[in-house]
Short mmCIF file of C-alpha atoms in Angstrom, two decimals:
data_model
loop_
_atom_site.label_atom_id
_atom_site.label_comp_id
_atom_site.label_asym_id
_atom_site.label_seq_id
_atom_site.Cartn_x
_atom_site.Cartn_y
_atom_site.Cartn_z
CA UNK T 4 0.00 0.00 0.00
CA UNK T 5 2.99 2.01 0.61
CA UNK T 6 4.02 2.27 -2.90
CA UNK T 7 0.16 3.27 -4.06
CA UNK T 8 -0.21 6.08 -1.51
CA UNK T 9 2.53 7.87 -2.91
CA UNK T 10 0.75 9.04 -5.57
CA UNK T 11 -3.11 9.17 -4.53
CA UNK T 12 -3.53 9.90 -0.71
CA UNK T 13 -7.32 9.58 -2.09
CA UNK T 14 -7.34 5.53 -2.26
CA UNK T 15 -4.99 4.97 0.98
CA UNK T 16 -7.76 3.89 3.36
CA UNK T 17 -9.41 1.91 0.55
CA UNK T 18 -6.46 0.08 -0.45
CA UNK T 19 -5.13 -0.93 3.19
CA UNK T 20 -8.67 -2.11 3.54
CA UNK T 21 -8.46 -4.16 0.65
CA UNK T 22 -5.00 -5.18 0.90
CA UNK T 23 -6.39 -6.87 4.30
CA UNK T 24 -8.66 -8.94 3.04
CA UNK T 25 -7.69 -12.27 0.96
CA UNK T 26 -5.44 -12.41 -1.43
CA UNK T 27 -8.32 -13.51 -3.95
CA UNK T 28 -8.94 -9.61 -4.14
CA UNK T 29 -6.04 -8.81 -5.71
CA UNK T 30 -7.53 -8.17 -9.18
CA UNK T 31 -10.47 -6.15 -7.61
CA UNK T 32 -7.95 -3.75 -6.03
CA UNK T 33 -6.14 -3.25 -9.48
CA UNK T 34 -9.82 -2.98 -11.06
CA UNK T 35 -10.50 -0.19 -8.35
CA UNK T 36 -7.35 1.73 -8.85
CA UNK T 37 -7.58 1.52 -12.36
CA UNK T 38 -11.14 2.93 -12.71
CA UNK T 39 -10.55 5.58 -9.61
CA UNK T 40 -7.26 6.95 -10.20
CA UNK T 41 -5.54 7.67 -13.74
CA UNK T 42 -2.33 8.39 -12.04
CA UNK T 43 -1.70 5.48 -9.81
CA UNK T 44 -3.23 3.15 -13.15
CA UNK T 45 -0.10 4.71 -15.07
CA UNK T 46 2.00 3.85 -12.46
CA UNK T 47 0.88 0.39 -11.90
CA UNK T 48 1.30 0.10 -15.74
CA UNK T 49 4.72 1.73 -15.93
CA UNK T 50 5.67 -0.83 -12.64
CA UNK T 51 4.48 -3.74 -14.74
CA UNK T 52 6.30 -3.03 -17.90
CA UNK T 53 9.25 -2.29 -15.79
CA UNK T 54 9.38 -5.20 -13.17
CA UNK T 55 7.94 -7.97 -15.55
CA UNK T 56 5.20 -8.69 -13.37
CA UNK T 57 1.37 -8.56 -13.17
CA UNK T 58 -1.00 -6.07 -12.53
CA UNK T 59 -2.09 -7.70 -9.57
CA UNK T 60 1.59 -8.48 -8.54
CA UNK T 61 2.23 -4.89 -8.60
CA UNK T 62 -0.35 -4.06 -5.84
CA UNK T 63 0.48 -7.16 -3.73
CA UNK T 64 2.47 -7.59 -0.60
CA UNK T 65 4.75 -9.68 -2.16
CA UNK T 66 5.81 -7.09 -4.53
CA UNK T 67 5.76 -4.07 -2.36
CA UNK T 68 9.26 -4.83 -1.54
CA UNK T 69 10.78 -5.50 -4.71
CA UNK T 70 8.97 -2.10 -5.63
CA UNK T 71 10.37 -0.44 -3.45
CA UNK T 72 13.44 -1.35 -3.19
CA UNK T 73 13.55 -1.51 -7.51
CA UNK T 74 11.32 1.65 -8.22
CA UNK T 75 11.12 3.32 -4.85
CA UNK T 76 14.46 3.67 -4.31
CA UNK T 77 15.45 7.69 -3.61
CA UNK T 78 17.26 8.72 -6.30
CA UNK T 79 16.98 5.90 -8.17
CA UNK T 80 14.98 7.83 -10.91
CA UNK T 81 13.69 4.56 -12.46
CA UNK T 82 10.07 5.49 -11.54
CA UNK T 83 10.51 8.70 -13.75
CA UNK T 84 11.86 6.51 -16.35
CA UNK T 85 9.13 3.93 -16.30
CA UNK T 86 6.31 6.28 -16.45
CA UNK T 87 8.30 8.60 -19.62
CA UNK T 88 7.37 8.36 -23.02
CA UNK T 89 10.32 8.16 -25.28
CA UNK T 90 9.99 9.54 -28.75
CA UNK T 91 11.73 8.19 -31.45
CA UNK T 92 13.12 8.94 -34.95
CA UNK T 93 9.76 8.74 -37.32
CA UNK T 94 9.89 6.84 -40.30
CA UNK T 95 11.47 9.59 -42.84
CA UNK T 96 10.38 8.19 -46.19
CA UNK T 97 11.14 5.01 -48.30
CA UNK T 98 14.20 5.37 -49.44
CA UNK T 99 15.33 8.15 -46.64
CA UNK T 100 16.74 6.37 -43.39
CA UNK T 101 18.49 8.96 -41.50
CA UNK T 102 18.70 12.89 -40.69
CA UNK T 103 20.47 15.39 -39.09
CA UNK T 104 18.97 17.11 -35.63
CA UNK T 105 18.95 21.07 -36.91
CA UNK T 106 16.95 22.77 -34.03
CA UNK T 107 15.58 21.27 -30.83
CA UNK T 108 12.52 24.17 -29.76
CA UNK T 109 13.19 22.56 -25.84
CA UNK T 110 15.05 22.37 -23.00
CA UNK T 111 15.05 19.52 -20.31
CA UNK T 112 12.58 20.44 -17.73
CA UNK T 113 10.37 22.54 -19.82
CA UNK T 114 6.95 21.90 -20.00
CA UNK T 115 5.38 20.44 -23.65
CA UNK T 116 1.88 20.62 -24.78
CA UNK T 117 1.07 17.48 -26.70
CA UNK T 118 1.67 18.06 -30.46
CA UNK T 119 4.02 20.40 -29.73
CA UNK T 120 7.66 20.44 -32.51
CA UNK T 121 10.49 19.46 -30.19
CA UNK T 122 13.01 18.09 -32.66
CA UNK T 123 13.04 19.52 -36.23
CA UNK T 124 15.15 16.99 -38.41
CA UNK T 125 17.34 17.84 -41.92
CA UNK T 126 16.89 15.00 -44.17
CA UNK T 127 18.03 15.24 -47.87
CA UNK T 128 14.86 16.39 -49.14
CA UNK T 129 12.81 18.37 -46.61
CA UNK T 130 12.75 19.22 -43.17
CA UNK T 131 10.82 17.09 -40.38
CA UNK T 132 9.39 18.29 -37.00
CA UNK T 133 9.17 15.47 -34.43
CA UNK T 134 6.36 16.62 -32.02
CA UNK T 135 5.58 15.44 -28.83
CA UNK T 136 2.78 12.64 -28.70
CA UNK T 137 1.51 13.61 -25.36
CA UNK T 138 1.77 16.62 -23.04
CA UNK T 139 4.27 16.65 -20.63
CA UNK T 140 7.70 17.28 -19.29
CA UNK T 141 10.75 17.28 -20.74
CA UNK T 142 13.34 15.01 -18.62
CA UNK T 143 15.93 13.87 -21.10
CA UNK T 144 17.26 14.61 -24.65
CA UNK T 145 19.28 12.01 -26.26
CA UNK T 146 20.33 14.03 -29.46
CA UNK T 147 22.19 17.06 -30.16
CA UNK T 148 22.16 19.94 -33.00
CA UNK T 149 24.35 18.33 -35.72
CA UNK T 150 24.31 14.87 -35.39
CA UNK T 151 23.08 12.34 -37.48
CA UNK T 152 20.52 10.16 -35.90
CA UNK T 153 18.50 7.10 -37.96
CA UNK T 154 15.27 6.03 -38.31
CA UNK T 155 14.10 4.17 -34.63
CA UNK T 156 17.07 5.74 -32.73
CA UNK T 157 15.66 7.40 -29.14
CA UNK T 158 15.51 11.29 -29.20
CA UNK T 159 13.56 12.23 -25.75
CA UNK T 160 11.41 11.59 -22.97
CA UNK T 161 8.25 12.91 -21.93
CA UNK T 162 6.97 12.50 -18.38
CA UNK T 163 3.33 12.97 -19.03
CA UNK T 164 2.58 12.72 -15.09
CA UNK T 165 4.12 16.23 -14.84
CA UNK T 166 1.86 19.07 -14.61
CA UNK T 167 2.63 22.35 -15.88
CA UNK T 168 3.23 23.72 -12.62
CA UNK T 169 5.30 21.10 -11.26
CA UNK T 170 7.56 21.46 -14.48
CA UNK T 171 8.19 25.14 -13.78
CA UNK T 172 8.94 24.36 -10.42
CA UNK T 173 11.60 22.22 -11.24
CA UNK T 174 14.35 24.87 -11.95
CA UNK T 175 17.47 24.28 -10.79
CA UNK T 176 18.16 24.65 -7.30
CA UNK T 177 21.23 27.04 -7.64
CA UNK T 178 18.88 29.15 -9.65
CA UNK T 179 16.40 29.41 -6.66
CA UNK T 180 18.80 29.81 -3.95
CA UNK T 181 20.54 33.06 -5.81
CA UNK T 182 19.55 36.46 -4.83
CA UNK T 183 17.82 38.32 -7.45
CA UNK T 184 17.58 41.97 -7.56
CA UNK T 185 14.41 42.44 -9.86
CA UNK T 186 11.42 39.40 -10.43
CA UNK T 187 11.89 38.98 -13.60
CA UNK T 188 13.16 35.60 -14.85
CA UNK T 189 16.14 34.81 -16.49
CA UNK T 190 15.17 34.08 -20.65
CA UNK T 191 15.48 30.12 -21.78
CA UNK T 192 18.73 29.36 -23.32
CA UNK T 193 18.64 28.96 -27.04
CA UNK T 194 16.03 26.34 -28.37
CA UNK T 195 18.68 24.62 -29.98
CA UNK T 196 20.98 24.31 -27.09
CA UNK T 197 22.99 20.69 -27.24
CA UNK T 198 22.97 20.00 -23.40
CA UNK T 199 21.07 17.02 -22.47
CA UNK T 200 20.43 18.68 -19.16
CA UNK T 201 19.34 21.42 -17.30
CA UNK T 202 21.26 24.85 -17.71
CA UNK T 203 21.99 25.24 -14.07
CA UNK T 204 25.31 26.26 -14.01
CA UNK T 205 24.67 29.89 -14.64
CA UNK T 206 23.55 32.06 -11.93
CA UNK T 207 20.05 33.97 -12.36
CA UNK T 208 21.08 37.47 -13.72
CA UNK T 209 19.93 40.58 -12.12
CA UNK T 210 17.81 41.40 -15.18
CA UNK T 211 16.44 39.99 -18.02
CA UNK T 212 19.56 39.48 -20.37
CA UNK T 213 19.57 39.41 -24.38
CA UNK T 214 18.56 35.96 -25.63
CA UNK T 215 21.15 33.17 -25.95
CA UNK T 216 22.54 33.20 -29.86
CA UNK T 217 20.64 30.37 -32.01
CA UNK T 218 23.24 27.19 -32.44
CA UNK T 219 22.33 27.15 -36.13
CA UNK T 220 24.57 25.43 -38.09
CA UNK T 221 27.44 27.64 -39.74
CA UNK T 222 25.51 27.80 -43.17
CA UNK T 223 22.85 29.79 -42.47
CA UNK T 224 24.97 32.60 -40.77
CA UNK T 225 25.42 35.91 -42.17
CA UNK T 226 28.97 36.63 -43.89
CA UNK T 227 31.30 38.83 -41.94
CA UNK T 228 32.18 41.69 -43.92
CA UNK T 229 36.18 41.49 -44.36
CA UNK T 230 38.49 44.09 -43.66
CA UNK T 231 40.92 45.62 -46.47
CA UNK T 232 44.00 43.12 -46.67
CA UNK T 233 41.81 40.86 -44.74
CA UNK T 234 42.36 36.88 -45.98
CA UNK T 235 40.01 34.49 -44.32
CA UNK T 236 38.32 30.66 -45.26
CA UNK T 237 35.32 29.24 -43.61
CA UNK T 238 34.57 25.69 -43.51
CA UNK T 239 31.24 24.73 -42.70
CA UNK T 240 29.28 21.38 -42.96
CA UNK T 241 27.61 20.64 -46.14
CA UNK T 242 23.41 20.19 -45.35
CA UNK T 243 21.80 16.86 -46.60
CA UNK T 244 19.63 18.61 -48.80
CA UNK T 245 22.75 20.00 -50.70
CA UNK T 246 24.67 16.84 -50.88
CA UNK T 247 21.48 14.80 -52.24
CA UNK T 248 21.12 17.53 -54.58
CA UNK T 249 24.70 17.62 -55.77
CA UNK T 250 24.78 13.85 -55.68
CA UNK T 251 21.63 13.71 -57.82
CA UNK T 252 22.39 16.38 -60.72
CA UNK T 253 25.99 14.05 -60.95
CA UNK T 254 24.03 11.55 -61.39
CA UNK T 255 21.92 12.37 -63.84
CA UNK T 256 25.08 14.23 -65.96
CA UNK T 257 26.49 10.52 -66.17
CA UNK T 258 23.52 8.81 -66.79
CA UNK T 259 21.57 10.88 -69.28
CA UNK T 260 22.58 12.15 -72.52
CA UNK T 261 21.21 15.23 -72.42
CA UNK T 262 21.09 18.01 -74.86
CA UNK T 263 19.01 21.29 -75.03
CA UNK T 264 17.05 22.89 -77.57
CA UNK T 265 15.85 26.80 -77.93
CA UNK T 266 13.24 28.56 -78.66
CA UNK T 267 11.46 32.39 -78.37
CA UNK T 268 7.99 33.02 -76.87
CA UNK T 269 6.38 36.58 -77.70
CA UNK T 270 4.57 37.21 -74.47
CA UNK T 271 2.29 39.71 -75.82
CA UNK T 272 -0.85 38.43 -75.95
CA UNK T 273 -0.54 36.11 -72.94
CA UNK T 274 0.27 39.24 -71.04
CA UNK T 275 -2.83 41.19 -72.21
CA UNK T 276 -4.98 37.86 -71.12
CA UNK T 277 -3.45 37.99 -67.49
CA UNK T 278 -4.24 41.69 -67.52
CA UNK T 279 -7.42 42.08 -68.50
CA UNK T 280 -8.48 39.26 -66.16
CA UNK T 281 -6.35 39.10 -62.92
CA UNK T 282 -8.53 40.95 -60.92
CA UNK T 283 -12.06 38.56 -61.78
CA UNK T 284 -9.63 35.90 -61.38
CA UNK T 285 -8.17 36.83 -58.04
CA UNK T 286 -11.84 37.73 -57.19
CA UNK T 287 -12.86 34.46 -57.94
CA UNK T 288 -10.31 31.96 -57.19
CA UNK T 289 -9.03 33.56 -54.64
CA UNK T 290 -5.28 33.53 -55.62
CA UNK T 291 -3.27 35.80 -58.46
CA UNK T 292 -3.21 34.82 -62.21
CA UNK T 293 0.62 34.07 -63.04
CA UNK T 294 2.09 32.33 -65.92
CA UNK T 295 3.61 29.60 -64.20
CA UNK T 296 -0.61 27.78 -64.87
CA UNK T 297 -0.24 28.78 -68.57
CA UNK T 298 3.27 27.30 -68.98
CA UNK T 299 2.01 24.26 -67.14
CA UNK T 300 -1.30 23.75 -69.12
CA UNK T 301 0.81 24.55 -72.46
CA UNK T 302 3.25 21.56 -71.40
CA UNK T 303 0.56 19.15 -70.21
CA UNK T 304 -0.93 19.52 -73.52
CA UNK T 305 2.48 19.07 -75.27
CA UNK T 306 3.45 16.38 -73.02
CA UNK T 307 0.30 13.89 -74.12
CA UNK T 308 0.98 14.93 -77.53
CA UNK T 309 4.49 13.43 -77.28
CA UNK T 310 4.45 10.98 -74.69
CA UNK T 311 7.92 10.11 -75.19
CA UNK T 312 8.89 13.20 -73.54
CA UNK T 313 6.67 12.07 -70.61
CA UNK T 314 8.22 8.81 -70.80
CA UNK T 315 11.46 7.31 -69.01
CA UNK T 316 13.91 4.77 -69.80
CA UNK T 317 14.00 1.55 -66.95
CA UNK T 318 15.91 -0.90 -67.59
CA UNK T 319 15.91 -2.32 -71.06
CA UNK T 320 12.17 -0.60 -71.19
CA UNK T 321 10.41 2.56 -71.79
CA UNK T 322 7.68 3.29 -69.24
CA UNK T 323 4.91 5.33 -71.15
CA UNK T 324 2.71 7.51 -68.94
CA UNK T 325 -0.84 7.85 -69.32
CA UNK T 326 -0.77 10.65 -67.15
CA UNK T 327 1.18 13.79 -66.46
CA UNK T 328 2.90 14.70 -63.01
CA UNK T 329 4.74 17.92 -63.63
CA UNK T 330 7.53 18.97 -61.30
CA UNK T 331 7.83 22.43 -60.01
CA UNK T 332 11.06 23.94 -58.99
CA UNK T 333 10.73 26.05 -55.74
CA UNK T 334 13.32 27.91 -53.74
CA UNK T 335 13.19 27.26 -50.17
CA UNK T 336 16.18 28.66 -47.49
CA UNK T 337 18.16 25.27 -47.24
CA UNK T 338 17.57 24.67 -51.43
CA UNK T 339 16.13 23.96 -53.98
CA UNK T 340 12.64 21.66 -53.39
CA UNK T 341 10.42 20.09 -56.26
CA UNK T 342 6.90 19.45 -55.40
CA UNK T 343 4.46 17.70 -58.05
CA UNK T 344 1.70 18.87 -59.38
CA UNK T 345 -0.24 15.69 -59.61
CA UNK T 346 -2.18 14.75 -62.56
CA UNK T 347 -2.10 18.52 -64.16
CA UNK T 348 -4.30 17.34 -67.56
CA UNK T 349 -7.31 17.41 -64.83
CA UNK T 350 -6.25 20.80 -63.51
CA UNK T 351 -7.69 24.28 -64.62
CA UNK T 352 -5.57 27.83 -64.62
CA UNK T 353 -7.12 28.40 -61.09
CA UNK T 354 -6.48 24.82 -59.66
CA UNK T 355 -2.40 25.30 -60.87
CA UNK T 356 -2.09 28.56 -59.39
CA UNK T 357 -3.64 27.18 -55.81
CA UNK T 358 -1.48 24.21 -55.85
CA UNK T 359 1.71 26.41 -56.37
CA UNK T 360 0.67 28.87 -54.03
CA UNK T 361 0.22 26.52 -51.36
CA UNK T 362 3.98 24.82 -52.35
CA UNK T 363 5.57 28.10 -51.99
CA UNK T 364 4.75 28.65 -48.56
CA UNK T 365 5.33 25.36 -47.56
CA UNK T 366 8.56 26.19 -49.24
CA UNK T 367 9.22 29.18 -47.58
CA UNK T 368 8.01 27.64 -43.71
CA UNK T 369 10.22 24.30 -44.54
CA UNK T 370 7.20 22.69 -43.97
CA UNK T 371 7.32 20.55 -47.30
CA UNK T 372 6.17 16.52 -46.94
CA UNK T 373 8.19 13.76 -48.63
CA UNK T 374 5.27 12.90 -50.32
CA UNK T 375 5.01 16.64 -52.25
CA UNK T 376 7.79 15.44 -53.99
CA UNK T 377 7.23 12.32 -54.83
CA UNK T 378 6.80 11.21 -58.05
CA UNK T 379 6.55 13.38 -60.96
CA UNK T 380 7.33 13.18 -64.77
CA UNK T 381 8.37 16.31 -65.85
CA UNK T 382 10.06 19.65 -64.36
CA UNK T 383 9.38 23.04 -65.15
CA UNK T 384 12.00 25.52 -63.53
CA UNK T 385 11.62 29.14 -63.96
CA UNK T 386 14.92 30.97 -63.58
CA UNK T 387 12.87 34.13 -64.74
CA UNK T 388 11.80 35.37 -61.75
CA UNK T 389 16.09 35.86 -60.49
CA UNK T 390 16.28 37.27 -63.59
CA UNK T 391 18.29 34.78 -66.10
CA UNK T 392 18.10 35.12 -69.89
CA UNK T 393 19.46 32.02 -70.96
CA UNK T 394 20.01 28.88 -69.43
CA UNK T 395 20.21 25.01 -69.93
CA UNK T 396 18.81 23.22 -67.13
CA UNK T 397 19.97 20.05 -65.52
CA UNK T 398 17.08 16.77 -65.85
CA UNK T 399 15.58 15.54 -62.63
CA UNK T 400 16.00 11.86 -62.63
CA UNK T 401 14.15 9.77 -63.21
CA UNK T 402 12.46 11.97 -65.85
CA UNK T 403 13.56 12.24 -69.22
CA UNK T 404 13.21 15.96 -70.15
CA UNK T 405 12.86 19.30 -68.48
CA UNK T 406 11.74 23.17 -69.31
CA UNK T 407 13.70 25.90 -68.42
CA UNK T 408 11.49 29.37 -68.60
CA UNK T 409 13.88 32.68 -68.40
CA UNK T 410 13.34 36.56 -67.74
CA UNK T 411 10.75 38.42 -70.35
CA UNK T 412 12.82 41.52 -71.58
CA UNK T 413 11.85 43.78 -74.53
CA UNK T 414 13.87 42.85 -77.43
CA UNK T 415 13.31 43.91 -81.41
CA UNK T 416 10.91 41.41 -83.59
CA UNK T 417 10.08 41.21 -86.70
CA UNK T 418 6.29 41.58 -87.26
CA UNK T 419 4.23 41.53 -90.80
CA UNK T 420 7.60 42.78 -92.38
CA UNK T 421 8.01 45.49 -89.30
CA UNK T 422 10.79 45.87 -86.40
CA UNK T 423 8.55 46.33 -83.10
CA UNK T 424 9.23 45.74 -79.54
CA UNK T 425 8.15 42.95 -78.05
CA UNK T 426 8.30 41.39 -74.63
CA UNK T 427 9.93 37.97 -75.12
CA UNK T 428 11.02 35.31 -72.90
CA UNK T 429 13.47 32.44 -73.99
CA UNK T 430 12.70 29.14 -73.47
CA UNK T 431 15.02 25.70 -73.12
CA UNK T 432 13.85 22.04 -73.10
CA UNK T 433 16.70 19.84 -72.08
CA UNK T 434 16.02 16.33 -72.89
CA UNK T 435 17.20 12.54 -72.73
CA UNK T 436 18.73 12.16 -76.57
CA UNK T 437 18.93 8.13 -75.90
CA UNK T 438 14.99 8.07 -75.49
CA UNK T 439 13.31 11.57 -77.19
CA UNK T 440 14.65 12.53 -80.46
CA UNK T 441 15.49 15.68 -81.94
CA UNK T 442 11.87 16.28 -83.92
CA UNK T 443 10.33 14.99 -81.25
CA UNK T 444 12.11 17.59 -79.05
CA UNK T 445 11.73 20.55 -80.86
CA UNK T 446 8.00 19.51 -81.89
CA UNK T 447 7.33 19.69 -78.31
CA UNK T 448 8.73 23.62 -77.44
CA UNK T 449 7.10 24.78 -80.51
CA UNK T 450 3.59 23.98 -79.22
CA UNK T 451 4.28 25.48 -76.03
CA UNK T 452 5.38 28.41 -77.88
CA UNK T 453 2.17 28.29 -80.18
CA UNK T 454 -0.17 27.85 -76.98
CA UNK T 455 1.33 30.46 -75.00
CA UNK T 456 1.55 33.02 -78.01
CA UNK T 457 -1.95 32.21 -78.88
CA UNK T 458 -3.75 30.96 -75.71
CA UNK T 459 -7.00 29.88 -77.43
CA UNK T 460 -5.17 27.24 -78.55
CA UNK T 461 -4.98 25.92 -74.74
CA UNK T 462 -9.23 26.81 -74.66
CA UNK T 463 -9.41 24.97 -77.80
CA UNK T 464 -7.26 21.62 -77.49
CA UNK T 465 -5.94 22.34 -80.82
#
């Protein structure tokens, strides 16, 4: 009884009468504690798992010594232990089996709300936030910022049978016992700080101090302007993300045998549709008319009309397509993402321009799944909007062919006979040569220069 009246002074008398009786009523006093006290049930769970014994066992004079003398012990912490949640490493993605930790958003012996981002995890495509399952406090981290940690490998510990206030009162002692000469608290250290314990070294400051510097990695810090004369390297640790990327544009130079065709888009009259209709469009829809849905539309359209651009080779095969999955290229501040817009010939203007909307803040929040990339069978990248003229883009493998859309400028064109200025962009379709072949190639980026220089053509199917 001992052991139970630790934690609910509320079933004391009931359980010393109960423990009295026979020891037939062994199940009806785990029944009863179960039903009439969530806390002690967690405990008598946790003291199961833990000992390897019964429920029953757990509340019975024969194992109120082992308890305490196992569990009980002061100290011993292995009651904490037992009753902790321990969050793990999620399952990444297929083919992804470990990450690096980039920020942890707690410190041991803060309080966490269930659901709440503890861990947020670099993997080689996206970002991941571990959250915590249940609400809680924080007793133990068992990864810092930097290091690699795999799929299933233990990250922290959750006491759930903390309350909020109980967490707060468990700041270090030295803390507590130093004189402070104004109320207010000392500030957290850094959320990505890479103790596994308590900070309570430090004494509390008079007043509140500036916060603790972020441990972000070197990357992502701003460059130190140099001095005149001044001759200084950095080294800093290359992110996942960059290395798959670097790793996977190798790849596809040695695999592929690319080559890139060109062509000229007068943007004229798609430019007078977008004006005379992006405010009923925005009105409508909701979101702004771009170009990026016209471009896309225009290269579904070419894409089923030469499917060998939408195919791939695998193996000794060619995979045709009967649908079209068009990659988007999206900047995000670690690198350069690729979400899919899934099967685009069932998409109108309004439904592409939603989709990429939502991408680029996802993009911009690092809050991209594994499974918005997934997939896809062709790319459309649009260096335009940093700016480039001209440019032959690199093919995401596994896909056979990519389109490269560059800055609009005014430049001089010949028109019925006459020099005028028009507002042209130039376009580049960088394709597989040992699969797509020149005429099919070139085929292809004149109909997306005929759709987007005439876009009835796209209202028409013609």
């Amino acid at each position: 009884a001992f052991s139970v009246t630790l934690f609910s002074s509320s079933c004391v008398w009931c359980t010393k009468d109960m423990l009295g009786r026979a020891s037939r009523s062994a199940p009806a006093i785990v029944r009863h504690l179960l039903t009439k006290n969530a806390r002690v049930g967690a405990f008598v769970r946790a003291t199961q798992r833990h000992m390897g014994v019964s429920s029953a066992a757990v509340v019975s004079r024969r194992a109120n010594l082992r308890l305490h003398n196992a569990v009980l012990r002061p100290g011993s912490g292995v009651l904490v232990r037992a009753l902790a949640t321990t969050v793990e490493v999620p399952t990444l993605a297929e083919s992804i089996s470990e990450g690096t930790v980039m920020t942890i958003h707690k410190n041991v012996g803060d309080y966490v709300q269930a659901d709440e981002v503890v861990f947020e995890l670099e993997t080689e495509k996206v970002t991941v936030d571990v959250p915590s399952p249940v609400a809680g406090k924080l007793i133990s981290l068992h990864a810092s910022v930097d290091e690699d940690v795999v799929v299933g490998q233990k990250l922290f510990e959750i006491d759930e049978t903390a309350a909020p206030e109980e967490a707060a009162a468990s700041a270090p002692a030295a803390e507590s016992k130093e004189p402070a000469k104004e109320p207010a608290a000392a500030p957290k250290p850094s959320p990505s700080a890479k103790e596994d314990k308590p900070s309570a070294a430090a004494p509390a400051p008079a007043k509140p101090a500036a916060p603790a510097p972020s441990a972000k990695p070197a990357a992502t810090e701003p460059v130190r302007p140099l001095s005149v004369g001044e001759r200084t390297e950095r080294r800093v640790k290359m992110s996942k993300m960059r290395a798959k990327i670097a790793q996977r544009l190798k790849e596809s130079q040695n695999t592929n045998a690319m080559l890139t065709t060109f062509n000229e888009i007068d943007m004229s009259n798609i430019m007078d549709v977008r004006s005379k209709y992006k405010e009923a469009f925005e009105k409508k829809h909701g979101v702004k008319l771009g170009f990026m849905s016209a471009f896309v539309k225009a290269s579904t359209a070419a894409l089923i009309d030469q499917p060998a651009v939408n195919a791939v080779i695998d193996g000794n095969e060619i995979l045709y397509r009967d649908y079209v999955d068009i990659s988007i290229a999206v900047a995000s501040p670690t690198g350069l993402v690729v979400p899919v817009l899934r099967d685009c010939q069932n998409m109108s203007f309004a439904d592409v321009e939603k989709t990429i909307a939502m991408y680029g803040e996802k993009a911009r929040n690092m809050s991209m799944a594994m499974e918005d990339m997934a997939g896809g069978t062709f790319t459309v990248s649009n260096g335009g909007v940093f700016g480039s003229m001209m440019g032959t883009p690199i093919i995401n493998p596994p896909q056979s062919a990519i389109l490269g859309m560059h800055a609009t400028k005014m430049r001089p064109m010949v028109v019925d006979g006459k020099i005028e200025p028009r507002p042209v962009m130039y376009v580049a379709l960088t394709y597989d040569h040992r699969l797509v072949d020149g005429r099919e190639a070139v085929t292809f980026l004149k109909q997306i220069k005929e759709s987007i220089e005439d876009p009835v053509r796209l209202l028409l199917d013609v």
